Amino acid sequence: MLRKLLLGAGAACLALAMLTGAANAMSLREAFERAYVNNPNIMSALLSVKSAAENIALRKAGKLPTIAANATVGGNFAVTEGSLSTGSSYRLGLSYNQTLFDNFQTEAEIEQARALTELSKHALRNAEQNVLLAVATAYMNVVRDTQLVDMRQANVAFFQAQLDSSESRLRLGEGTQIEVSQSRTRLAAAVASYRAAIASLQASQASFERWVGVKPSGLSRDYNFNGSLPKSIDAAIESAEATHPAILTAKAAIRAAQAGTDAARAAFGPTLNLIGSLCGIGCFNNPHQGGMTGSVQLSLTVPIYAGGALGASVRKANIEQIKSEVDALATRDEVRESLISAWSSLQNATAQIESAQSAVESGQLVVEGTIQERDVGQKTTLDVLNAQAELTSAREALISASSARVIASFALLAASGRLSPDYLGLRVEIQSADGYVATVEDVWQELRAIDQ
């Protein structure tokens, strides 16, 4: 039964190797570049910036005139004293409407739209960080699980050899049935552990493909940070408070909320509109009479009572402003917490690697020595199995700690606001909506589009 399990595990490993070997080897830097170009999360964040920028044009339109051409055509009839008379009318003209003054409410709304656009820009940078960190995590998880599969496969082979040895010794009368059973038990556990490693690797591969867009192949743990990691926790905190996209997003939200409060308060003031009309055709009751008519008027509106809506708007805006400031404090604390956690994880992983390396070196010597002593009758098969189990645990700890150190390094970069394509030196075009924002700031583009 165990041999069938081993054959099944070997077949799964072979299929897995064929799956991962389908593509060319990919470095972590190449994975970053591919994900940055193709990941939908970054594209969605970029589209959010463009969508937010359109609100600038919408708010600016409140200060500019609205000009429209209007045309009407109609007919009429009358029946008087048994006779029917009919007629027709038509009119062609222009209308003009512009808000000259609204107590600076439009200016406040424009400022709010600009602040929200800036918020979306920082959110884009934050999305980039999250994607790059997810790529680094998925990449190193594949590396870790691949090494665990290889190591546990070798572990299965070792316990299979010990089972064969125990059975041979039993046939020769030098061993016991208990030793055979012990070896068979350890082999079954090793096969189960091996199968679990394959399942974990397949899950890590799926995560990698989600973030990078291709199947992983030929991955390597090697990555040179070139001194980009913060030298101290204080330096990391200082960098985070100045450049972290989440903190900058929170500051932009405060600015937008302040502008919203100004706009709500401005609604209590007067509004002055300029209204004009021009009639060029069909301006008179006599359809045969030519000429032109026009009118210009100023309309002043002063709010007196709006059913409590104006006061509620101001109170709500004030609450939103206070909330944005509280949220900014919470964001700062979250960033600080994630930074300290990443720093601690990095230090812990480094210590774990040093400990595991020492344990692996000594464990290997223990296994070799125990086997030799077992062969001369000074140790039992159980001693060999226990020594191999301890060596396996040390190797797994070393593999996990090595991957954890790289992931913690990138988490530290992200928490300090430095996990960006330009800081990493990626060969990609940085996603930015600055050109698009400049375009929507041009409020006369609509007229130029008509001319074209």
Short mmCIF file of C-alpha atoms in Angstrom, two decimals:
data_model
loop_
_atom_site.label_atom_id
_atom_site.label_comp_id
_atom_site.label_asym_id
_atom_site.label_seq_id
_atom_site.Cartn_x
_atom_site.Cartn_y
_atom_site.Cartn_z
CA MET A 1 0.00 0.00 0.00
CA LEU A 2 2.80 2.40 0.90
CA ARG A 3 4.52 1.68 -2.39
CA LYS A 4 1.33 2.65 -4.24
CA LEU A 5 1.20 5.86 -2.25
CA LEU A 6 4.78 6.58 -3.18
CA LEU A 7 4.08 5.94 -6.84
CA GLY A 8 1.08 8.28 -6.70
CA ALA A 9 3.11 10.99 -4.99
CA GLY A 10 5.89 10.57 -7.55
CA ALA A 11 3.43 10.92 -10.40
CA ALA A 12 2.02 14.10 -8.87
CA CYS A 13 5.52 15.50 -8.50
CA LEU A 14 6.31 14.65 -12.13
CA ALA A 15 3.15 16.41 -13.33
CA LEU A 16 4.02 19.39 -11.16
CA ALA A 17 7.51 19.55 -12.62
CA MET A 18 6.08 19.51 -16.15
CA LEU A 19 3.69 22.30 -15.17
CA THR A 20 6.36 24.58 -13.74
CA GLY A 21 8.82 23.85 -16.53
CA ALA A 22 6.49 25.09 -19.25
CA ALA A 23 7.78 28.65 -19.10
CA ASN A 24 11.21 30.23 -18.95
CA ALA A 25 12.95 30.98 -15.68
CA MET A 26 11.83 34.24 -14.11
CA SER A 27 13.67 36.41 -11.61
CA LEU A 28 11.83 38.32 -8.91
CA ARG A 29 12.57 41.60 -10.68
CA GLU A 30 11.03 40.25 -13.89
CA ALA A 31 7.99 39.10 -11.92
CA PHE A 32 7.62 42.64 -10.54
CA GLU A 33 7.82 44.14 -14.03
CA ARG A 34 5.31 41.71 -15.54
CA ALA A 35 2.84 42.21 -12.69
CA TYR A 36 3.14 45.99 -12.81
CA VAL A 37 2.27 46.06 -16.50
CA ASN A 38 -0.52 43.45 -16.47
CA ASN A 39 -2.12 43.44 -13.01
CA PRO A 40 -5.76 44.65 -13.11
CA ASN A 41 -5.57 46.14 -9.59
CA ILE A 42 -3.15 48.82 -10.79
CA MET A 43 -5.18 49.48 -13.93
CA SER A 44 -8.35 49.84 -11.84
CA ALA A 45 -6.62 52.35 -9.55
CA LEU A 46 -5.41 54.32 -12.60
CA LEU A 47 -8.95 54.48 -13.99
CA SER A 48 -10.16 55.71 -10.60
CA VAL A 49 -7.73 58.64 -10.87
CA LYS A 50 -9.08 59.54 -14.31
CA SER A 51 -12.66 59.25 -13.11
CA ALA A 52 -11.93 61.51 -10.13
CA ALA A 53 -10.22 64.04 -12.41
CA GLU A 54 -13.41 64.45 -14.43
CA ASN A 55 -15.04 65.97 -11.36
CA ILE A 56 -12.65 68.93 -11.71
CA ALA A 57 -14.10 69.71 -15.14
CA LEU A 58 -17.63 69.22 -13.82
CA ARG A 59 -17.06 71.67 -10.97
CA LYS A 60 -15.28 74.21 -13.17
CA ALA A 61 -18.29 74.22 -15.46
CA GLY A 62 -20.20 75.95 -12.67
CA LYS A 63 -18.22 79.17 -13.28
CA LEU A 64 -18.58 79.18 -17.07
CA PRO A 65 -21.54 80.17 -19.24
CA THR A 66 -24.05 77.72 -20.61
CA ILE A 67 -24.89 78.58 -24.21
CA ALA A 68 -27.50 76.68 -26.17
CA ALA A 69 -29.32 77.02 -29.47
CA ASN A 70 -33.05 76.43 -29.37
CA ALA A 71 -35.58 75.97 -32.10
CA THR A 72 -39.35 75.51 -31.94
CA VAL A 73 -41.86 74.70 -34.67
CA GLY A 74 -45.59 74.60 -34.05
CA GLY A 75 -48.99 74.76 -35.70
CA ASN A 76 -52.41 76.06 -34.68
CA PHE A 77 -55.99 76.04 -35.92
CA ALA A 78 -59.26 77.77 -35.08
CA VAL A 79 -62.89 77.14 -35.99
CA THR A 80 -65.09 80.22 -35.88
CA GLU A 81 -68.62 80.54 -37.30
CA GLY A 82 -68.24 77.39 -39.29
CA SER A 83 -64.93 78.32 -40.90
CA LEU A 84 -61.53 76.72 -40.24
CA SER A 85 -58.35 78.72 -40.10
CA THR A 86 -54.84 77.32 -39.63
CA GLY A 87 -51.44 78.79 -39.00
CA SER A 88 -47.86 77.87 -38.11
CA SER A 89 -45.05 79.34 -36.08
CA TYR A 90 -41.34 78.79 -35.80
CA ARG A 91 -38.61 80.29 -33.71
CA LEU A 92 -34.80 80.05 -33.70
CA GLY A 93 -32.59 81.66 -31.08
CA LEU A 94 -29.83 81.40 -28.50
CA SER A 95 -29.90 81.26 -24.69
CA TYR A 96 -27.13 82.26 -22.28
CA ASN A 97 -26.85 81.53 -18.57
CA GLN A 98 -23.88 82.14 -16.30
CA THR A 99 -23.39 82.24 -12.56
CA LEU A 100 -21.44 85.40 -11.80
CA PHE A 101 -21.22 84.93 -8.06
CA ASP A 102 -22.27 82.13 -5.69
CA ASN A 103 -20.47 83.12 -2.48
CA PHE A 104 -17.38 81.14 -3.65
CA GLN A 105 -19.22 77.84 -3.43
CA THR A 106 -18.01 76.75 -6.87
CA GLU A 107 -14.41 77.57 -5.97
CA ALA A 108 -14.70 75.37 -2.89
CA GLU A 109 -16.16 72.53 -4.93
CA ILE A 110 -13.31 72.82 -7.44
CA GLU A 111 -10.79 72.62 -4.61
CA GLN A 112 -12.58 69.58 -3.24
CA ALA A 113 -12.48 67.87 -6.65
CA ARG A 114 -8.76 68.56 -6.95
CA ALA A 115 -8.14 67.16 -3.47
CA LEU A 116 -10.10 64.00 -4.29
CA THR A 117 -8.08 63.61 -7.49
CA GLU A 118 -4.88 63.92 -5.47
CA LEU A 119 -6.30 61.32 -3.08
CA SER A 120 -6.84 58.96 -6.02
CA LYS A 121 -3.25 59.51 -7.17
CA HIS A 122 -1.91 58.46 -3.78
CA ALA A 123 -4.34 55.53 -3.77
CA LEU A 124 -2.80 54.44 -7.08
CA ARG A 125 0.67 54.50 -5.51
CA ASN A 126 -0.68 52.50 -2.56
CA ALA A 127 -2.21 49.95 -4.94
CA GLU A 128 1.19 49.61 -6.62
CA GLN A 129 2.80 48.87 -3.26
CA ASN A 130 0.16 46.28 -2.39
CA VAL A 131 0.55 44.52 -5.73
CA LEU A 132 4.34 44.47 -5.57
CA LEU A 133 4.27 43.13 -2.00
CA ALA A 134 1.76 40.46 -3.02
CA VAL A 135 4.04 39.47 -5.92
CA ALA A 136 7.06 39.21 -3.62
CA THR A 137 5.05 37.11 -1.15
CA ALA A 138 3.67 34.78 -3.83
CA TYR A 139 7.10 34.45 -5.47
CA MET A 140 8.87 33.51 -2.24
CA ASN A 141 6.05 31.15 -1.24
CA VAL A 142 6.57 29.23 -4.48
CA VAL A 143 10.31 29.11 -3.84
CA ARG A 144 9.72 27.89 -0.27
CA ASP A 145 7.15 25.26 -1.20
CA THR A 146 9.24 23.98 -4.10
CA GLN A 147 12.16 23.42 -1.77
CA LEU A 148 9.88 21.76 0.78
CA VAL A 149 8.58 19.37 -1.90
CA ASP A 150 12.14 18.44 -2.88
CA MET A 151 13.23 18.03 0.72
CA ARG A 152 10.21 15.93 1.72
CA GLN A 153 10.60 13.79 -1.38
CA ALA A 154 14.16 13.05 -0.27
CA ASN A 155 12.80 12.39 3.21
CA VAL A 156 10.39 9.80 1.79
CA ALA A 157 13.28 8.12 0.01
CA PHE A 158 15.27 8.05 3.26
CA PHE A 159 12.48 6.43 5.28
CA GLN A 160 11.83 3.97 2.45
CA ALA A 161 15.48 2.97 2.64
CA GLN A 162 15.20 2.55 6.41
CA LEU A 163 12.12 0.37 5.95
CA ASP A 164 13.96 -1.79 3.43
CA SER A 165 16.91 -2.05 5.80
CA SER A 166 14.66 -3.01 8.72
CA GLU A 167 12.97 -5.73 6.69
CA SER A 168 16.34 -7.07 5.52
CA ARG A 169 17.65 -7.12 9.09
CA LEU A 170 14.47 -8.92 10.21
CA ARG A 171 14.93 -11.60 7.56
CA LEU A 172 18.53 -12.06 8.68
CA GLY A 173 17.42 -12.34 12.31
CA GLU A 174 19.23 -9.15 13.34
CA GLY A 175 16.15 -6.93 13.68
CA THR A 176 12.68 -7.02 15.17
CA GLN A 177 9.14 -6.62 13.90
CA ILE A 178 8.84 -3.52 16.08
CA GLU A 179 11.62 -1.80 14.11
CA VAL A 180 9.85 -2.66 10.85
CA SER A 181 6.58 -1.21 12.16
CA GLN A 182 8.33 1.92 13.37
CA SER A 183 9.95 2.43 9.96
CA ARG A 184 6.65 1.83 8.18
CA THR A 185 4.90 4.39 10.42
CA ARG A 186 7.53 7.05 9.76
CA LEU A 187 7.33 6.35 6.02
CA ALA A 188 3.55 6.82 6.02
CA ALA A 189 3.93 10.13 7.86
CA ALA A 190 6.61 11.22 5.41
CA VAL A 191 4.37 10.41 2.43
CA ALA A 192 1.50 12.42 3.97
CA SER A 193 3.83 15.35 4.60
CA TYR A 194 5.09 15.11 1.03
CA ARG A 195 1.57 15.18 -0.37
CA ALA A 196 0.72 18.18 1.81
CA ALA A 197 3.79 20.00 0.45
CA ILE A 198 2.61 19.37 -3.12
CA ALA A 199 -0.86 20.74 -2.30
CA SER A 200 0.69 23.83 -0.69
CA LEU A 201 2.92 24.35 -3.71
CA GLN A 202 -0.03 24.18 -6.08
CA ALA A 203 -1.86 26.81 -4.01
CA SER A 204 1.23 29.05 -4.05
CA GLN A 205 1.52 28.62 -7.81
CA ALA A 206 -2.11 29.67 -8.24
CA SER A 207 -1.47 32.79 -6.15
CA PHE A 208 1.63 33.57 -8.22
CA GLU A 209 -0.29 33.24 -11.47
CA ARG A 210 -3.02 35.52 -10.12
CA TRP A 211 -0.62 38.36 -9.38
CA VAL A 212 1.97 37.91 -12.13
CA GLY A 213 -0.21 36.54 -14.91
CA VAL A 214 1.92 33.51 -15.87
CA LYS A 215 2.82 30.19 -14.32
CA PRO A 216 5.99 30.19 -12.19
CA SER A 217 9.14 28.50 -13.43
CA GLY A 218 12.78 28.56 -12.46
CA LEU A 219 12.27 30.90 -9.52
CA SER A 220 15.20 31.90 -7.33
CA ARG A 221 15.45 33.36 -3.84
CA ASP A 222 18.37 35.62 -4.84
CA TYR A 223 17.56 39.34 -4.73
CA ASN A 224 19.94 42.22 -4.11
CA PHE A 225 18.39 45.07 -2.16
CA ASN A 226 21.48 47.24 -2.76
CA GLY A 227 21.22 48.93 0.62
CA SER A 228 17.64 50.08 0.01
CA LEU A 229 16.35 48.78 3.35
CA PRO A 230 16.06 51.31 6.20
CA LYS A 231 19.08 51.29 8.52
CA SER A 232 17.02 51.77 11.68
CA ILE A 233 13.43 51.68 12.87
CA ASP A 234 13.47 55.45 13.45
CA ALA A 235 14.62 56.09 9.88
CA ALA A 236 11.87 53.81 8.59
CA ILE A 237 9.20 55.63 10.61
CA GLU A 238 10.44 59.01 9.39
CA SER A 239 10.33 57.81 5.79
CA ALA A 240 6.84 56.37 6.21
CA GLU A 241 5.36 59.56 7.67
CA ALA A 242 6.78 61.58 4.76
CA THR A 243 6.18 59.30 1.76
CA HIS A 244 3.80 56.44 2.55
CA PRO A 245 0.89 56.60 0.06
CA ALA A 246 -1.69 55.67 2.70
CA ILE A 247 -0.66 58.62 4.89
CA LEU A 248 -0.63 60.97 1.89
CA THR A 249 -4.07 59.68 0.95
CA ALA A 250 -5.36 60.49 4.44
CA LYS A 251 -3.93 64.02 4.22
CA ALA A 252 -5.63 64.56 0.86
CA ALA A 253 -8.90 63.35 2.39
CA ILE A 254 -8.58 66.03 5.10
CA ARG A 255 -8.07 68.67 2.42
CA ALA A 256 -11.14 67.45 0.51
CA ALA A 257 -13.26 67.47 3.67
CA GLN A 258 -12.19 71.03 4.49
CA ALA A 259 -13.20 72.16 1.00
CA GLY A 260 -16.51 70.36 1.44
CA THR A 261 -17.14 72.33 4.61
CA ASP A 262 -16.38 75.60 2.81
CA ALA A 263 -18.80 74.67 0.02
CA ALA A 264 -21.58 73.83 2.49
CA ARG A 265 -21.16 77.13 4.31
CA ALA A 266 -21.10 79.08 1.04
CA ALA A 267 -24.62 77.82 0.26
CA PHE A 268 -25.95 80.34 2.82
CA GLY A 269 -24.78 83.24 0.63
CA PRO A 270 -26.37 84.97 -2.37
CA THR A 271 -26.20 83.77 -5.97
CA LEU A 272 -26.07 86.16 -8.89
CA ASN A 273 -26.84 84.86 -12.41
CA LEU A 274 -26.61 86.51 -15.80
CA ILE A 275 -29.38 85.37 -18.12
CA GLY A 276 -29.62 86.33 -21.78
CA SER A 277 -31.59 85.30 -24.84
CA LEU A 278 -31.45 86.13 -28.53
CA CYS A 279 -34.07 85.46 -31.19
CA GLY A 280 -33.04 85.60 -34.85
CA ILE A 281 -35.93 83.97 -36.73
CA GLY A 282 -39.66 83.96 -35.95
CA CYS A 283 -39.36 86.54 -33.22
CA PHE A 284 -42.66 88.31 -33.87
CA ASN A 285 -46.30 87.26 -34.10
CA ASN A 286 -46.29 88.14 -37.78
CA PRO A 287 -44.36 85.35 -39.51
CA HIS A 288 -43.56 87.65 -42.41
CA GLN A 289 -42.00 90.31 -40.18
CA GLY A 290 -38.20 90.17 -40.05
CA GLY A 291 -35.90 91.35 -37.28
CA MET A 292 -34.21 90.24 -34.10
CA THR A 293 -35.01 90.43 -30.39
CA GLY A 294 -32.91 89.87 -27.30
CA SER A 295 -32.91 90.30 -23.56
CA VAL A 296 -30.36 90.47 -20.77
CA GLN A 297 -31.14 90.28 -17.06
CA LEU A 298 -29.47 89.77 -13.72
CA SER A 299 -31.04 87.38 -11.22
CA LEU A 300 -30.12 87.60 -7.54
CA THR A 301 -31.17 84.81 -5.17
CA VAL A 302 -30.70 84.96 -1.41
CA PRO A 303 -31.61 81.83 0.56
CA ILE A 304 -33.87 82.43 3.55
CA TYR A 305 -35.24 79.04 4.52
CA ALA A 306 -34.69 75.60 2.94
CA GLY A 307 -36.42 73.32 5.40
CA GLY A 308 -33.25 72.73 7.42
CA ALA A 309 -31.29 71.33 4.47
CA LEU A 310 -28.60 74.03 4.54
CA GLY A 311 -27.87 73.62 8.25
CA ALA A 312 -27.80 69.84 7.94
CA SER A 313 -25.34 70.09 5.06
CA VAL A 314 -22.97 72.23 7.13
CA ARG A 315 -23.22 69.93 10.15
CA LYS A 316 -22.60 66.87 8.00
CA ALA A 317 -19.59 68.54 6.33
CA ASN A 318 -18.14 69.42 9.74
CA ILE A 319 -18.56 65.82 10.90
CA GLU A 320 -16.91 64.53 7.73
CA GLN A 321 -13.97 66.89 8.29
CA ILE A 322 -13.51 65.70 11.87
CA LYS A 323 -13.83 62.08 10.69
CA SER A 324 -11.14 62.59 8.04
CA GLU A 325 -8.75 63.88 10.70
CA VAL A 326 -9.51 60.92 12.97
CA ASP A 327 -9.06 58.53 10.05
CA ALA A 328 -5.69 60.11 9.30
CA LEU A 329 -4.55 59.42 12.85
CA ALA A 330 -5.73 55.81 12.55
CA THR A 331 -3.91 55.43 9.23
CA ARG A 332 -0.70 56.78 10.72
CA ASP A 333 -0.96 54.30 13.60
CA GLU A 334 -1.66 51.41 11.19
CA VAL A 335 1.37 52.28 9.07
CA ARG A 336 3.55 52.57 12.16
CA GLU A 337 2.27 49.22 13.43
CA SER A 338 2.90 47.45 10.10
CA LEU A 339 6.38 48.99 9.94
CA ILE A 340 7.35 47.85 13.44
CA SER A 341 5.88 44.41 12.71
CA ALA A 342 7.88 44.09 9.48
CA TRP A 343 11.05 45.25 11.22
CA SER A 344 10.54 42.69 14.01
CA SER A 345 9.76 39.93 11.49
CA LEU A 346 12.96 40.70 9.61
CA GLN A 347 15.06 40.57 12.76
CA ASN A 348 13.36 37.36 13.89
CA ALA A 349 13.79 35.67 10.50
CA THR A 350 17.49 36.54 10.50
CA ALA A 351 17.90 34.99 13.94
CA GLN A 352 15.90 31.93 12.91
CA ILE A 353 18.13 31.41 9.88
CA GLU A 354 21.28 31.46 12.00
CA SER A 355 19.77 28.98 14.46
CA ALA A 356 18.42 26.68 11.74
CA GLN A 357 21.71 26.64 9.83
CA SER A 358 23.52 25.48 12.95
CA ALA A 359 20.81 22.87 13.64
CA VAL A 360 21.00 21.49 10.09
CA GLU A 361 24.78 21.17 10.19
CA SER A 362 24.77 19.36 13.53
CA GLY A 363 21.67 17.32 12.66
CA GLN A 364 23.30 15.96 9.53
CA LEU A 365 26.27 14.76 11.56
CA VAL A 366 23.93 13.20 14.13
CA VAL A 367 22.02 11.23 11.48
CA GLU A 368 25.20 9.93 9.84
CA GLY A 369 26.71 8.97 13.20
CA THR A 370 23.50 7.32 14.43
CA ILE A 371 23.29 5.18 11.30
CA GLN A 372 26.87 4.02 11.79
CA GLU A 373 26.21 3.20 15.44
CA ARG A 374 23.00 1.35 14.51
CA ASP A 375 24.93 -0.78 12.02
CA VAL A 376 27.31 -1.94 14.76
CA GLY A 377 24.50 -2.51 17.24
CA GLN A 378 25.02 0.51 19.48
CA LYS A 379 21.86 2.33 18.36
CA THR A 380 18.40 1.22 17.31
CA THR A 381 16.40 1.96 14.19
CA LEU A 382 14.18 4.21 16.29
CA ASP A 383 17.21 6.33 17.12
CA VAL A 384 17.91 6.75 13.40
CA LEU A 385 14.27 7.67 12.69
CA ASN A 386 14.23 10.23 15.48
CA ALA A 387 17.50 11.80 14.32
CA GLN A 388 16.17 12.08 10.75
CA ALA A 389 12.92 13.66 12.01
CA GLU A 390 14.88 16.31 13.93
CA LEU A 391 17.04 17.00 10.87
CA THR A 392 13.91 17.35 8.72
CA SER A 393 12.41 19.85 11.16
CA ALA A 394 15.61 21.90 11.13
CA ARG A 395 15.73 21.93 7.32
CA GLU A 396 12.09 22.99 7.06
CA ALA A 397 12.73 25.76 9.58
CA LEU A 398 15.69 26.98 7.53
CA ILE A 399 13.68 26.98 4.28
CA SER A 400 10.75 28.82 5.88
CA ALA A 401 12.96 31.38 7.65
CA SER A 402 14.91 32.14 4.47
CA SER A 403 11.72 32.93 2.56
CA ALA A 404 10.27 34.82 5.52
CA ARG A 405 13.31 37.10 5.66
CA VAL A 406 12.89 38.16 2.03
CA ILE A 407 9.15 38.73 2.46
CA ALA A 408 9.75 40.73 5.65
CA SER A 409 12.32 42.86 3.78
CA PHE A 410 9.77 43.80 1.13
CA ALA A 411 7.11 44.34 3.80
CA LEU A 412 9.51 46.76 5.50
CA LEU A 413 10.00 48.63 2.21
CA ALA A 414 6.23 48.81 1.75
CA ALA A 415 5.61 49.99 5.31
CA SER A 416 8.21 52.75 4.90
CA GLY A 417 6.61 53.87 1.61
CA ARG A 418 9.50 52.77 -0.60
CA LEU A 419 8.08 49.74 -2.42
CA SER A 420 7.58 51.49 -5.76
CA PRO A 421 8.70 50.73 -9.32
CA ASP A 422 11.03 53.71 -9.47
CA TYR A 423 12.63 52.92 -6.10
CA LEU A 424 13.11 49.28 -7.14
CA GLY A 425 14.50 50.37 -10.49
CA LEU A 426 11.96 48.42 -12.55
CA ARG A 427 12.15 48.77 -16.31
CA VAL A 428 8.54 49.83 -16.75
CA GLU A 429 6.63 52.96 -17.64
CA ILE A 430 5.24 54.40 -14.41
CA GLN A 431 1.46 54.51 -14.48
CA SER A 432 0.33 58.11 -14.05
CA ALA A 433 -2.74 60.15 -14.88
CA ASP A 434 -0.98 63.53 -14.71
CA GLY A 435 -1.43 64.14 -18.44
CA TYR A 436 -5.09 63.21 -18.23
CA VAL A 437 -5.63 65.56 -15.28
CA ALA A 438 -4.00 68.38 -17.21
CA THR A 439 -6.41 67.72 -20.07
CA VAL A 440 -9.57 67.88 -17.95
CA GLU A 441 -8.32 71.08 -16.32
CA ASP A 442 -8.71 72.68 -19.77
CA VAL A 443 -12.37 73.69 -19.63
CA TRP A 444 -12.46 74.96 -23.24
CA GLN A 445 -11.56 71.61 -24.81
CA GLU A 446 -15.24 70.92 -25.42
CA LEU A 447 -15.53 73.91 -27.77
CA ARG A 448 -12.32 72.96 -29.59
CA ALA A 449 -13.68 69.46 -30.06
CA ILE A 450 -16.77 70.96 -31.78
CA ASP A 451 -14.56 73.02 -34.11
CA GLN A 452 -12.68 69.90 -35.13
#
